[in-house]
Coordinates of C-alpha atoms in Angstrom, one line a residue:
M1 CA -20.8 18.7 46.9
A2 CA -18.6 20.7 44.5
A3 CA -20.0 21.3 41.0
A4 CA -18.5 19.2 38.1
R5 CA -15.7 21.1 36.3
R6 CA -16.9 22.1 32.9
S7 CA -14.9 20.8 29.9
P8 CA -12.9 23.6 28.1
R9 CA -14.6 24.9 24.9
L10 CA -13.0 26.4 21.8
K11 CA -14.0 29.9 23.1
D12 CA -11.8 29.3 26.2
V13 CA -8.8 28.2 24.1
A14 CA -9.1 31.3 21.9
E15 CA -9.4 33.6 24.9
A16 CA -6.5 32.0 26.7
A17 CA -4.3 32.2 23.6
G18 CA -5.4 35.7 22.8
V19 CA -6.7 35.0 19.3
H20 CA -10.1 35.1 17.6
I21 CA -12.2 32.0 17.9
S22 CA -11.9 31.4 14.1
T23 CA -8.2 31.5 14.4
A24 CA -8.3 28.9 17.2
S25 CA -10.5 26.7 15.0
R26 CA -8.1 26.8 12.1
A27 CA -5.1 26.0 14.4
L28 CA -6.8 22.9 15.7
N29 CA -7.8 21.6 12.2
E30 CA -5.0 19.9 10.3
R31 CA -6.5 20.8 7.0
T32 CA -6.4 24.6 7.8
A33 CA -3.4 24.9 10.2
A34 CA -1.1 25.7 7.3
L35 CA -3.0 29.0 6.9
L36 CA -1.5 30.3 10.1
N37 CA 2.0 31.5 11.0
P38 CA 4.0 29.0 13.1
Q39 CA 4.1 31.1 16.2
T40 CA 0.4 31.5 16.4
L41 CA -0.2 27.8 15.6
E42 CA 2.2 26.7 18.3
R43 CA 0.6 29.1 20.9
V44 CA -2.9 28.0 20.2
R45 CA -2.0 24.3 20.3
E46 CA 0.0 24.6 23.5
T47 CA -2.8 26.5 25.1
A48 CA -5.3 23.7 24.0
D49 CA -3.1 21.1 25.4
G50 CA -2.7 23.0 28.7
L51 CA -6.5 23.4 29.1
G52 CA -7.2 19.7 28.1
Y53 CA -9.3 20.8 25.1
R54 CA -10.4 18.1 22.7
V55 CA -11.8 18.8 19.3
N56 CA -15.5 18.0 19.1
G57 CA -15.6 15.9 16.0
M58 CA -19.4 15.5 16.0
A59 CA -20.0 19.2 16.1
R60 CA -17.5 19.8 13.2
A61 CA -19.2 17.1 11.2
L62 CA -22.6 18.7 11.6
K63 CA -21.1 22.1 10.6
T64 CA -19.4 20.8 7.5
R65 CA -21.9 18.2 6.6
R66 CA -19.2 15.6 6.7
S67 CA -19.0 12.3 8.6
L68 CA -15.3 12.8 9.2
S69 CA -14.8 9.1 8.3
I70 CA -12.9 7.4 5.5
G71 CA -13.5 3.8 4.3
M72 CA -10.5 1.6 3.4
V73 CA -10.8 -1.8 1.8
V74 CA -7.9 -4.2 1.5
P75 CA -7.8 -7.7 -0.2
D76 CA -6.1 -9.5 2.7
I77 CA -5.2 -8.0 6.0
T78 CA -3.1 -11.0 6.9
N79 CA -0.7 -10.0 4.0
P80 CA 2.2 -8.2 5.7
F81 CA 2.1 -5.5 3.1
F82 CA -1.1 -4.0 4.4
P83 CA -0.7 -3.4 8.2
P84 CA 2.0 -0.7 7.6
T85 CA 0.1 0.6 4.7
V86 CA -3.1 1.0 6.7
R87 CA -1.1 2.6 9.6
G88 CA 0.3 5.2 7.2
A89 CA -3.2 6.1 6.0
E90 CA -4.6 6.1 9.5
D91 CA -1.9 8.4 10.8
V92 CA -2.5 11.0 8.1
L93 CA -6.3 10.8 8.6
D94 CA -6.1 11.1 12.3
R95 CA -4.0 14.3 12.1
A96 CA -6.8 15.7 9.8
G97 CA -9.5 14.8 12.3
Y98 CA -10.8 11.7 10.4
S99 CA -11.4 8.2 11.6
L100 CA -10.7 5.2 9.5
L101 CA -13.2 2.3 8.8
L102 CA -11.3 -0.8 7.6
S103 CA -12.5 -3.9 5.9
S104 CA -10.7 -6.9 4.5
T105 CA -12.4 -8.8 1.5
D106 CA -10.4 -12.1 1.6
N107 CA -9.9 -11.5 -2.1
D108 CA -13.7 -11.9 -2.6
M109 CA -15.0 -9.2 -5.0
G110 CA -18.6 -9.9 -4.0
K111 CA -17.6 -9.1 -0.3
A112 CA -15.8 -6.1 -1.5
R113 CA -19.0 -4.7 -3.1
R114 CA -21.0 -5.3 0.0
Q115 CA -18.4 -3.7 2.2
V116 CA -18.1 -0.6 0.1
A117 CA -21.9 -0.4 -0.1
A118 CA -22.1 -0.4 3.8
M119 CA -19.5 2.3 3.9
L120 CA -21.3 4.5 1.5
E121 CA -24.5 4.0 3.5
S122 CA -22.7 5.2 6.6
Q123 CA -21.8 8.4 4.5
V124 CA -17.9 8.1 4.5
D125 CA -16.3 11.1 3.1
G126 CA -14.0 9.1 0.8
L127 CA -12.7 5.6 -0.1
L128 CA -9.3 4.1 -0.1
L129 CA -9.5 0.8 -2.2
A130 CA -6.6 -1.6 -2.3
M131 CA -8.4 -4.5 -3.8
A132 CA -9.1 -3.3 -7.4
L133 CA -8.6 -5.5 -10.4
R134 CA -7.4 -4.2 -13.7
D135 CA -10.9 -4.5 -15.1
D136 CA -13.1 -3.7 -12.1
P137 CA -16.8 -2.9 -12.5
L138 CA -17.1 -1.7 -8.9
V139 CA -14.4 1.0 -9.3
T140 CA -16.0 2.0 -12.7
E141 CA -19.3 2.5 -10.9
L142 CA -17.7 4.4 -8.0
R143 CA -15.7 6.6 -10.3
S144 CA -18.9 8.0 -11.9
G145 CA -20.1 9.5 -8.6
G146 CA -20.5 9.2 -4.9
A147 CA -17.5 9.6 -2.5
P148 CA -14.0 10.6 -3.7
L149 CA -11.9 7.6 -4.4
V150 CA -8.2 6.7 -4.4
L151 CA -6.8 3.3 -5.3
V152 CA -3.9 1.9 -3.2
N153 CA -1.2 -0.4 -4.5
R154 CA -3.1 -1.1 -7.7
T155 CA -4.7 0.7 -10.7
I156 CA -7.3 -0.1 -13.3
D157 CA -6.5 -0.3 -17.0
R158 CA -9.0 2.4 -18.0
G159 CA -7.5 5.1 -15.8
G160 CA -9.4 8.0 -14.7
V161 CA -9.0 7.3 -11.0
S162 CA -6.4 8.6 -8.6
A163 CA -4.0 6.0 -7.3
V164 CA -0.8 5.5 -5.2
V165 CA 1.2 2.5 -6.3
P166 CA 4.7 1.1 -6.0
D167 CA 7.0 1.3 -9.0
D168 CA 6.3 -2.3 -10.0
F169 CA 8.0 -2.2 -13.4
H170 CA 11.3 -0.9 -12.1
G171 CA 11.3 -3.1 -9.1
A172 CA 10.9 -6.3 -11.1
L173 CA 13.6 -5.0 -13.5
E174 CA 16.0 -4.5 -10.6
A175 CA 15.3 -8.0 -9.3
A176 CA 16.0 -9.8 -12.7
E177 CA 19.1 -7.6 -13.3
H178 CA 20.4 -8.6 -9.9
L179 CA 20.2 -12.2 -10.7
Y180 CA 21.8 -11.7 -14.0
A181 CA 24.7 -9.7 -12.5
L182 CA 25.3 -12.7 -10.1
G183 CA 25.8 -14.9 -13.2
H184 CA 22.3 -16.6 -13.5
R185 CA 21.3 -17.3 -17.0
R186 CA 18.2 -19.6 -16.4
L187 CA 15.6 -17.4 -14.7
A188 CA 12.0 -17.7 -13.8
F189 CA 9.3 -15.4 -12.6
V190 CA 6.5 -16.5 -10.2
G191 CA 4.0 -13.7 -10.0
G192 CA 0.6 -12.9 -8.7
P193 CA -2.7 -13.0 -10.7
L194 CA -2.4 -11.1 -14.0
A195 CA -5.8 -9.7 -13.4
T196 CA -4.2 -7.3 -11.0
S197 CA -2.1 -4.3 -12.1
N198 CA 0.8 -5.3 -9.9
G199 CA 0.8 -8.9 -11.1
A200 CA 0.7 -7.8 -14.7
R201 CA 3.3 -5.0 -14.5
R202 CA 5.9 -7.0 -12.7
R203 CA 5.4 -9.9 -15.2
A204 CA 5.7 -7.5 -18.2
S205 CA 8.9 -6.0 -16.6
F206 CA 10.5 -9.5 -16.2
D207 CA 9.6 -10.5 -19.7
Q208 CA 11.0 -7.4 -21.2
T209 CA 14.2 -7.5 -19.1
V210 CA 15.1 -11.1 -19.9
A211 CA 14.5 -10.5 -23.6
R212 CA 16.7 -7.4 -23.4
L213 CA 19.4 -9.4 -21.7
G214 CA 19.2 -12.1 -24.4
L215 CA 18.2 -14.9 -22.1
K216 CA 16.7 -18.0 -23.8
E217 CA 16.0 -20.4 -20.9
V218 CA 13.4 -18.5 -19.0
A219 CA 10.0 -19.3 -17.5
A220 CA 7.1 -17.2 -16.2
L221 CA 4.2 -18.7 -14.2
E222 CA 1.1 -17.1 -12.7
A223 CA 0.1 -17.9 -9.1
V224 CA -3.5 -17.8 -8.1
A225 CA -2.9 -15.4 -5.3
F226 CA -0.1 -13.3 -3.6
D227 CA 0.3 -15.8 -0.7
E228 CA 2.7 -18.4 0.5
D229 CA 0.5 -21.4 -0.4
A230 CA 0.2 -20.1 -4.0
G231 CA 3.9 -19.6 -4.2
Y232 CA 4.5 -23.2 -3.0
A233 CA 2.1 -24.7 -5.4
T234 CA 3.3 -22.7 -8.4
A235 CA 7.0 -23.4 -7.6
Q236 CA 6.3 -27.2 -7.6
D237 CA 5.0 -26.8 -11.1
L238 CA 7.9 -24.6 -12.1
L239 CA 10.5 -27.0 -10.7
T240 CA 8.8 -30.0 -12.4
R241 CA 8.6 -28.3 -15.8
H242 CA 11.9 -26.4 -15.6
P243 CA 14.3 -28.2 -13.3
R244 CA 17.4 -26.3 -14.6
I245 CA 16.2 -22.9 -13.3
T246 CA 18.7 -21.3 -10.9
G247 CA 17.2 -17.9 -10.2
V248 CA 13.5 -16.9 -9.5
V249 CA 11.9 -13.4 -9.2
A250 CA 8.9 -13.7 -7.0
G251 CA 5.9 -11.3 -7.3
N252 CA 6.0 -10.6 -3.6
D253 CA 7.7 -11.9 -0.4
L254 CA 5.0 -14.3 0.5
L255 CA 5.3 -16.0 -2.9
A256 CA 9.1 -16.1 -2.3
I257 CA 8.7 -17.9 1.0
G258 CA 6.5 -20.5 -0.8
I259 CA 9.1 -20.9 -3.6
I260 CA 11.9 -21.5 -1.1
A261 CA 9.8 -24.1 0.8
A262 CA 9.0 -26.0 -2.4
A263 CA 12.7 -26.0 -3.4
A264 CA 13.8 -27.2 0.0
E265 CA 11.3 -30.1 -0.3
R266 CA 13.0 -31.2 -3.5
G267 CA 16.5 -31.0 -1.8
L268 CA 17.4 -27.6 -3.3
A269 CA 19.1 -25.3 -0.9
C270 CA 18.7 -21.5 -1.2
P271 CA 20.8 -19.8 -2.4
Q272 CA 23.4 -22.6 -3.1
D273 CA 21.1 -24.3 -5.6
I274 CA 18.5 -21.6 -6.3
S275 CA 18.4 -17.9 -5.7
V276 CA 15.1 -16.1 -4.9
V277 CA 14.2 -12.4 -4.9
G278 CA 11.0 -11.2 -3.3
F279 CA 9.1 -7.9 -3.6
N280 CA 8.0 -5.5 -0.8
D281 CA 10.5 -6.2 2.0
M282 CA 7.8 -7.2 4.5
L283 CA 8.4 -7.0 8.3
L284 CA 10.9 -9.7 9.4
A285 CA 12.0 -10.4 5.8
G286 CA 15.5 -10.0 7.0
R287 CA 15.1 -12.6 9.7
L288 CA 14.0 -15.4 7.5
Q289 CA 16.3 -18.4 6.9
P290 CA 17.9 -17.4 4.6
P291 CA 17.3 -13.7 5.0
L292 CA 15.3 -12.6 1.9
T293 CA 16.7 -10.5 -0.9
T294 CA 13.9 -8.3 -2.0
I295 CA 12.6 -5.0 -3.4
R296 CA 11.9 -2.7 -0.5
I297 CA 8.7 -0.7 -0.9
P298 CA 8.0 2.0 1.8
Q299 CA 4.6 0.5 2.7
Y300 CA 3.8 3.2 5.3
D301 CA 4.4 5.9 2.7
V302 CA 2.1 4.2 0.2
G303 CA -0.8 4.5 2.7
A304 CA 0.2 8.0 3.9
R305 CA 0.4 9.4 0.4
A306 CA -2.9 7.7 -0.7
A307 CA -4.6 9.4 2.4
E308 CA -3.1 12.8 1.5
L309 CA -4.3 12.5 -2.1
L310 CA -7.7 11.5 -0.9
M311 CA -7.9 14.5 1.5
S312 CA -7.1 16.8 -1.4
L313 CA -10.0 15.2 -3.4
V314 CA -12.4 15.6 -0.5
D315 CA -11.5 19.4 -0.4
D316 CA -11.6 19.7 -4.2
P317 CA -13.8 17.0 -5.8
D318 CA -13.1 18.4 -9.3
R319 CA -9.3 17.9 -9.0
N320 CA -7.9 15.9 -11.9
P321 CA -7.0 12.3 -11.2
E322 CA -3.3 11.5 -10.8
T323 CA -1.2 8.4 -10.2
V324 CA 1.7 8.6 -7.7
L325 CA 4.5 6.2 -8.1
I326 CA 6.4 5.2 -5.0
S327 CA 10.0 4.1 -5.7
G328 CA 11.5 1.0 -4.3
E329 CA 15.1 -0.2 -3.8
L330 CA 16.8 -3.6 -4.1
V331 CA 17.9 -5.0 -0.6
I332 CA 20.4 -7.7 -1.0
R333 CA 20.4 -10.4 1.6
G334 CA 21.2 -14.1 1.9
S335 CA 18.7 -15.7 -0.5
T336 CA 20.7 -14.7 -3.6
A337 CA 24.2 -15.8 -4.6
A338 CA 26.2 -16.7 -7.7
P339 CA 25.1 -20.0 -9.3
R340 CA 27.2 -23.1 -8.8
A341 CA 30.2 -23.2 -10.9
A342 CA 28.8 -26.2 -12.9
D343 CA 26.0 -23.7 -14.1

């Protein structure tokens, strides 16, 4: 019987590519590949592919005393914002040789604490947290030590923690100004919980924008969550208390869907009777009936930038905290139009 063929080793790649073994190691590690010239990098990687070489992550972890894993906690994986955000983070981490451990808290902060504790016990090299509240004891505790930390989509009021977030303020401003430009003068805001930074910033932006525009007949309500059911329930309250409203800025796309459903139940057509603007531009937002006008946030980029920032903190734990703003853009579709002439 023929002997089993030995798997190629890093030494084999180096010899076949005509480079030192340390050079081959740098070429096959995303975090050090930039140290090499492009020609050498390409030669080593092509050689490794040709030989069928695969990086031994366990050996590298033992050598560097790292687990080569990152923990990521999101508040609700069923929210369409998070799958592309997670994918962006996962792609960056995979290229750097890391695996991603993902947990969803169902908006339960006790569950979040347990999940983070389990991740730390498994010795993750860093944490990506997308469930932070503005006043968050867990984040405060984590910030004082342990694994490097980057917040995703939200920040805390006290600062001192790196974060990658959408430009909430400018997005809500664009949404309100779009409705105003169409001729709406009776506007409302249905936002997510004010205990979150994105809920509070989008609400503050709406309040400041309608005040600057001189609008008097306005309303702003807080939903209990960033989901469709909360949007529906809050819109029922809104339309009962403020039946003359013709334009609504929603705190996210799921809230917008709930608002449109509540309006339809009262015989109000969108956009003929009420215009609605969402936030995020979730997958299939353009295929809703009517197609949703919304603020497009590059969700994949949010996750990718957060992972890149975390990698820099893993390499340099003393790096100063920074907040990265991800710009959005208004996407105009069928859920907004000029109000009826009688308005």
